[in-house]
Short mmCIF file of C-alpha atoms in Angstrom, two decimals:
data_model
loop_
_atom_site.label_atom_id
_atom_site.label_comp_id
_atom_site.label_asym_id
_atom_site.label_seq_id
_atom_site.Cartn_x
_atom_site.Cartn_y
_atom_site.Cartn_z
CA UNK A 1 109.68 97.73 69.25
CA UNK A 2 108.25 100.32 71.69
CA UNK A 3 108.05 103.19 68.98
CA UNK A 4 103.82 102.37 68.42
CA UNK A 5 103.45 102.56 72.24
CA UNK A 6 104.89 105.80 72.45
CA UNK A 7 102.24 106.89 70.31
CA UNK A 8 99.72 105.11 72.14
CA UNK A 9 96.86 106.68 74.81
CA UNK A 10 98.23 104.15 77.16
CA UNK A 11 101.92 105.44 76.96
CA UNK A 12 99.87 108.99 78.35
CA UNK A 13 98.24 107.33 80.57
CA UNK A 14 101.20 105.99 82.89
CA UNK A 15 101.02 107.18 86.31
CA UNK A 16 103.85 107.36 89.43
CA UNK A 17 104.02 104.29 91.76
CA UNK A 18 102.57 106.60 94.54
CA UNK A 19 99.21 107.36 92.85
CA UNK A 20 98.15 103.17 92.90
CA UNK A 21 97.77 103.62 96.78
CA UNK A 22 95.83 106.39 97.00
CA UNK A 23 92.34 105.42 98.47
CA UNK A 24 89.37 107.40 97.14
CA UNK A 25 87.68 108.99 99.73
CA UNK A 26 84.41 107.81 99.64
CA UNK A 27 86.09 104.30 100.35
CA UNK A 28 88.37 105.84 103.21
CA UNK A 29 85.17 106.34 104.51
CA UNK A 30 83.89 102.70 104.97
CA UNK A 31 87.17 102.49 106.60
CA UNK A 32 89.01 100.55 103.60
CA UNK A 33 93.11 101.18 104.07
CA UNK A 34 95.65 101.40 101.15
CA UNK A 35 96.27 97.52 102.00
CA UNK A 36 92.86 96.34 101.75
CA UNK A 37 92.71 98.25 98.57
CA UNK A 38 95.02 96.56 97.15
CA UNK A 39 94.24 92.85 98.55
CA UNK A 40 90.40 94.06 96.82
CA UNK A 41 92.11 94.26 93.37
CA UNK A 42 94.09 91.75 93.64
CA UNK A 43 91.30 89.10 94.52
CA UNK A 44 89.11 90.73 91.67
CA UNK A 45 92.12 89.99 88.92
CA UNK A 46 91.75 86.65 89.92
CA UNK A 47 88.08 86.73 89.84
CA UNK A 48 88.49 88.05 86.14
CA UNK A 49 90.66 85.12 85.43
CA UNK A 50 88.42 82.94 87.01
CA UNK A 51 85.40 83.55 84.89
CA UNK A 52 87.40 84.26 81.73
CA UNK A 53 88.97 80.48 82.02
CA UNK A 54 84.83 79.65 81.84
CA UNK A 55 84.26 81.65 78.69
CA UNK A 56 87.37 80.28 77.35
CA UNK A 57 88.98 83.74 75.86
CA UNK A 58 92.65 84.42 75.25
CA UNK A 59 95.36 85.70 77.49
CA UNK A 60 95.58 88.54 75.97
CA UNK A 61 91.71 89.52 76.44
CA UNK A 62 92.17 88.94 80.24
CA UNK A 63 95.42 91.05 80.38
CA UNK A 64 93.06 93.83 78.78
CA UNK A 65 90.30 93.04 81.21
CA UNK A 66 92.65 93.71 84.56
CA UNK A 67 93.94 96.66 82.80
CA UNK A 68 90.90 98.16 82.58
CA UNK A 69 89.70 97.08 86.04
CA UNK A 70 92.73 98.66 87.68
CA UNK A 71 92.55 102.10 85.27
CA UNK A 72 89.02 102.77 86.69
CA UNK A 73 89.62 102.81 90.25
CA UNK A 74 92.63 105.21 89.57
CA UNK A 75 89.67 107.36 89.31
CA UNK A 76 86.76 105.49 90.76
CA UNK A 77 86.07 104.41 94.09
CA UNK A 78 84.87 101.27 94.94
CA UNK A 79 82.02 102.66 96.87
CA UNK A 80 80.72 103.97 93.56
CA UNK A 81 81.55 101.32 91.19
CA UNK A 82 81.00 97.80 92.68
CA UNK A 83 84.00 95.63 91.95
CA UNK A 84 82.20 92.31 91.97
CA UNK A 85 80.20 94.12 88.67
CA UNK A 86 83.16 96.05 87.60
CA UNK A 87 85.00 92.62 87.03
CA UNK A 88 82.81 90.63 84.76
CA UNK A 89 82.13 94.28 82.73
CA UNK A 90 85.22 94.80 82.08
CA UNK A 91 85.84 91.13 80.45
CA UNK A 92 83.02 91.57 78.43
CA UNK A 93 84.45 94.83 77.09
CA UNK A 94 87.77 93.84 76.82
CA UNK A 95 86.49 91.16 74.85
CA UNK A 96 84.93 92.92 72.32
CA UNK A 97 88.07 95.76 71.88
CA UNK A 98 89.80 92.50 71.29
CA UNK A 99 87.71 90.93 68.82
CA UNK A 100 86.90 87.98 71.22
CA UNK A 101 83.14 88.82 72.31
CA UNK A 102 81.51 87.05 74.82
CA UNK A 103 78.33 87.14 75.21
CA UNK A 104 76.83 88.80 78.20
CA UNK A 105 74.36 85.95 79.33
CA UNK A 106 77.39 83.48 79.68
CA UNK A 107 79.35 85.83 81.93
CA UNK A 108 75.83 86.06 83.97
CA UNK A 109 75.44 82.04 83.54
CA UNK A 110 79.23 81.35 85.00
CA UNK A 111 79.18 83.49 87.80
CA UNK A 112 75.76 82.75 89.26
CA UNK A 113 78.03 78.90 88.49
CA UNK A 114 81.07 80.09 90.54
CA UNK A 115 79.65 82.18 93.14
CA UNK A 116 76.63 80.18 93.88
CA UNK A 117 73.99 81.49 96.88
CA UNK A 118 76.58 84.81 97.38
CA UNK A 119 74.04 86.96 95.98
CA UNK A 120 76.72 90.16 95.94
CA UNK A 121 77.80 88.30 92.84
CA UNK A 122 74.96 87.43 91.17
CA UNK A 123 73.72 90.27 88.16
CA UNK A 124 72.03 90.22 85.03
CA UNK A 125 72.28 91.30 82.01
CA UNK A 126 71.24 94.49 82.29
CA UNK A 127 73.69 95.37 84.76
CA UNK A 128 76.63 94.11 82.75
CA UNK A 129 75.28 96.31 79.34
CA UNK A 130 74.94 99.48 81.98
CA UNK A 131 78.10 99.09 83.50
CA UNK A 132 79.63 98.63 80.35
CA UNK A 133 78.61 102.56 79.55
CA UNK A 134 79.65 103.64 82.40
CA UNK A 135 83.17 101.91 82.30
CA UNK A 136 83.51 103.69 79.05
CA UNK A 137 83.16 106.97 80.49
CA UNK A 138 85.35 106.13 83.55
CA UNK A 139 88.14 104.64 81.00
CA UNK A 140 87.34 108.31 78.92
CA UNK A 141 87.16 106.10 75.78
CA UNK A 142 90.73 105.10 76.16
CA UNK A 143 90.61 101.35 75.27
CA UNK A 144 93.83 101.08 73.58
CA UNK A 145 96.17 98.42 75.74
CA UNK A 146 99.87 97.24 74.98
CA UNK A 147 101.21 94.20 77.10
CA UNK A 148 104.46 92.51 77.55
CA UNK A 149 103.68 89.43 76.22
CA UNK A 150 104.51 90.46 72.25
CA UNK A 151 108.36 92.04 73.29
CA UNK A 152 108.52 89.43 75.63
CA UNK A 153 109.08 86.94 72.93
CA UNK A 154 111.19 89.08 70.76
CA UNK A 155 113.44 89.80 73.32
CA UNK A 156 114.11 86.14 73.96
CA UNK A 157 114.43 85.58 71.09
CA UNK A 158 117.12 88.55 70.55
CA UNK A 159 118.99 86.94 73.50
CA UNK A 160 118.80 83.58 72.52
CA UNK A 161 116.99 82.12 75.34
CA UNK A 162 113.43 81.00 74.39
CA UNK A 163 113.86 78.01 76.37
CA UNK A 164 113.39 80.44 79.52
CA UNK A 165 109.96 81.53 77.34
CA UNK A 166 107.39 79.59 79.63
CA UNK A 167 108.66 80.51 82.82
CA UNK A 168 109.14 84.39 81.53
CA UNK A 169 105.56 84.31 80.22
CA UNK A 170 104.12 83.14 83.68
CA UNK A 171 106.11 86.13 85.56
CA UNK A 172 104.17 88.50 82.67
CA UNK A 173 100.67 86.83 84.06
CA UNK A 174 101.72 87.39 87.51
CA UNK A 175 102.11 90.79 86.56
CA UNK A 176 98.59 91.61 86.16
CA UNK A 177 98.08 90.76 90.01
CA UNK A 178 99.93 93.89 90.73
CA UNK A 179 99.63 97.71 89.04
CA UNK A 180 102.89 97.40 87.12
CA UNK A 181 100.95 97.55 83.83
CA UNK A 182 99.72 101.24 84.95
CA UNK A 183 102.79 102.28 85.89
CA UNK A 184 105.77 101.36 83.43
CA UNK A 185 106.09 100.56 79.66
CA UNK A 186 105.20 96.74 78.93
CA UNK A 187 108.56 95.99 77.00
CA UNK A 188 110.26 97.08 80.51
CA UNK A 189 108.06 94.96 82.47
CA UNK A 190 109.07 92.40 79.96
CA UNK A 191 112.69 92.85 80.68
CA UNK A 192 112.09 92.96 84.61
CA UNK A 193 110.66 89.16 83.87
CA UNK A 194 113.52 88.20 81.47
CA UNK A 195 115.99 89.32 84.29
CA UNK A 196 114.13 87.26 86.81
CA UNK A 197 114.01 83.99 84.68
CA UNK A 198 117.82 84.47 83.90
CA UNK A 199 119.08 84.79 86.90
CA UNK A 200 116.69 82.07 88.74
CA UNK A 201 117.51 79.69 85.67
CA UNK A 202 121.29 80.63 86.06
CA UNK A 203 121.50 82.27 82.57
CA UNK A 204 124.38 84.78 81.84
CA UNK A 205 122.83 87.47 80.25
CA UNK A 206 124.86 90.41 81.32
CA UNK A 207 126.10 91.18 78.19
CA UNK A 208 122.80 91.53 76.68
CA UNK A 209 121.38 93.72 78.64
CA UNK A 210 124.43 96.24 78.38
CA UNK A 211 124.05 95.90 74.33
CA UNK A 212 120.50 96.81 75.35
CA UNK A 213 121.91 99.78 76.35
CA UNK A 214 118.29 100.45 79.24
CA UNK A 215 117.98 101.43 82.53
CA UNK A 216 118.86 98.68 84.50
CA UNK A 217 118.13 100.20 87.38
CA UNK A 218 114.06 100.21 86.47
CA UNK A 219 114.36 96.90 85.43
CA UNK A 220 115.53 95.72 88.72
CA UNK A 221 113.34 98.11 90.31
CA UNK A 222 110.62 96.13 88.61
CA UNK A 223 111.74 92.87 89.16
CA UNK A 224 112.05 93.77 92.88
CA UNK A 225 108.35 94.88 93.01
CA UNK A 226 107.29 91.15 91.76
CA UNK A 227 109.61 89.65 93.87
CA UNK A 228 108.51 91.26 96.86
CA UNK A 229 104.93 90.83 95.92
CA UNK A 230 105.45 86.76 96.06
CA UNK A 231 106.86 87.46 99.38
CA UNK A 232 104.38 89.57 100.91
CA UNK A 233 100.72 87.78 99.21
CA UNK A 234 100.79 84.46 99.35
CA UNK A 235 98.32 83.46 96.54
CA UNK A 236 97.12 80.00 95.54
CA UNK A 237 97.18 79.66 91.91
CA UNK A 238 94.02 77.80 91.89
CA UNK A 239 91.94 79.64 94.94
CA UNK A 240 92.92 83.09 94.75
CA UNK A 241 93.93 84.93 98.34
CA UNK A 242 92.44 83.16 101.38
CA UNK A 243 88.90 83.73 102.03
CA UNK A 244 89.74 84.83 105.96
CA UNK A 245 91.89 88.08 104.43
CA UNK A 246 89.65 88.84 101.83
CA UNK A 247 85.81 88.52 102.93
CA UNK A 248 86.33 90.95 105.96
CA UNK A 249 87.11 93.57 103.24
CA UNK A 250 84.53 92.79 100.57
CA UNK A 251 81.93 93.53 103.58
CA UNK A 252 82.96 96.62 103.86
CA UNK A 253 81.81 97.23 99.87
CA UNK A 254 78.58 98.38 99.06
CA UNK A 255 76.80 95.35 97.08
CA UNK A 256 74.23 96.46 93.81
CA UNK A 257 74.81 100.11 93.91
#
């Protein structure tokens, strides 16, 4: 099941839980803190999923989308690359690696719809197709992405509890609000949601996971990290983090750099 990532640029590409909070510099210097980085990407994944429910594209392309957006500021600052463009470029390319292109004008048409008079949020085409190139470049041409979502259901299925497979896939989106997809193979962050659902739902699946025969203690180290991320960001699943803890950071951005 995990043998093809192993093979993968992405399994190369995993970095230590430390490196997510490191602030470029050039952003330290407009006085954004590891916190406000985070609270930044956070509200941008749900942009992404925003304007990808307007385009009408599959999970899977928006997965690849917030991948994307959260590789490039492992080794991007904000200050450089504008995340308000960063976010709609990164759909548009993750729809075409996934064979699900969107057209560039309709990203530009349902933004200028969402965002109305903020004009830090309104682009055109031109900006999309040039951010595209340099996204590229950032991303080194590494466009390859593996997600949970595919182990996810053979896993259930191994254990014999698909009726847990709706709740489990919704952890797996919540996912994508955090870093774990940077961090840790997807078929482990698929566990860390299967371990979740069981025990919330009450399901006994000890057993299993010894026959497994993984490292429980990363799966519970996961599982913690999404736990304690409902805990700490209270998110509505319709508006996104609350406009009084987000704007005062998004001034501190640059806008059409």
């Amino acid at each position: 099941m995990a043998a093809n990532f192993w093979a993968s640029s992405h399994s190369k590409q995993l970095l230590d839980p430390e490196e997510m909070d490191e602030v470029p510099a050039a952003d330290r210097a407009r006085g954004i803190t590891p916190m406000e980085f985070r609270l930044v990407k956070i509200h941008m994944s749900f942009h992404i999923w925003r304007l990808a429910q307007q385009v009408k594209v599959r999970q899977r392309v928006i997965a690849t989308a917030i991948t994307y957006f959260r590789r490039v500021y492992t080794r991007k600052s904000m200050t450089e690359y504008d995340p308000r463009l960063v976010a709609p470029a990164c759909l548009y390319l993750a729809s075409k690696v996934e064979e699900s292109t969107v057209q560039a004008r309709l990203l530009v048409f349902y933004i200028k719809k969402m965002c109305g008079s903020d004009d830090k949020y309104r682009f055109e085409i031109k900006d999309i197709l040039e951010m595209e190139m340099k996204l590229l470049e950032a991303l080194d041409y590494y466009l390859v992405v593996y997600h949970p979502y595919r182990p996810l259901l053979q896993l259930l299925q191994d254990a014999g509890i698909t009726d847990l497979t709706q709740f489990a896939w919704g952890l797996v989106n919540d996912t994508y609000k955090m870093d774990l997809i940077l961090i840790y193979p997807p078929y482990m962050i698929a566990l860390a949601c299967i371990y979740i659902a069981s025990v919330l739902k009450d399901k006994d699946t000890t057993s299993w996971f010894e026959e497994l025969r993984v490292d429980m203690n990363i799966v519970k180290s996961i599982s913690m990290v999404i736990l304690d991320f409902y805990d700490t960001y209270k998110i509505d699943p319709q508006r996104g983090l609350p406009e009084d803890k987000i704007i005062p950071v998004m001034n501190k951005l640059p806008s059409k750099v």
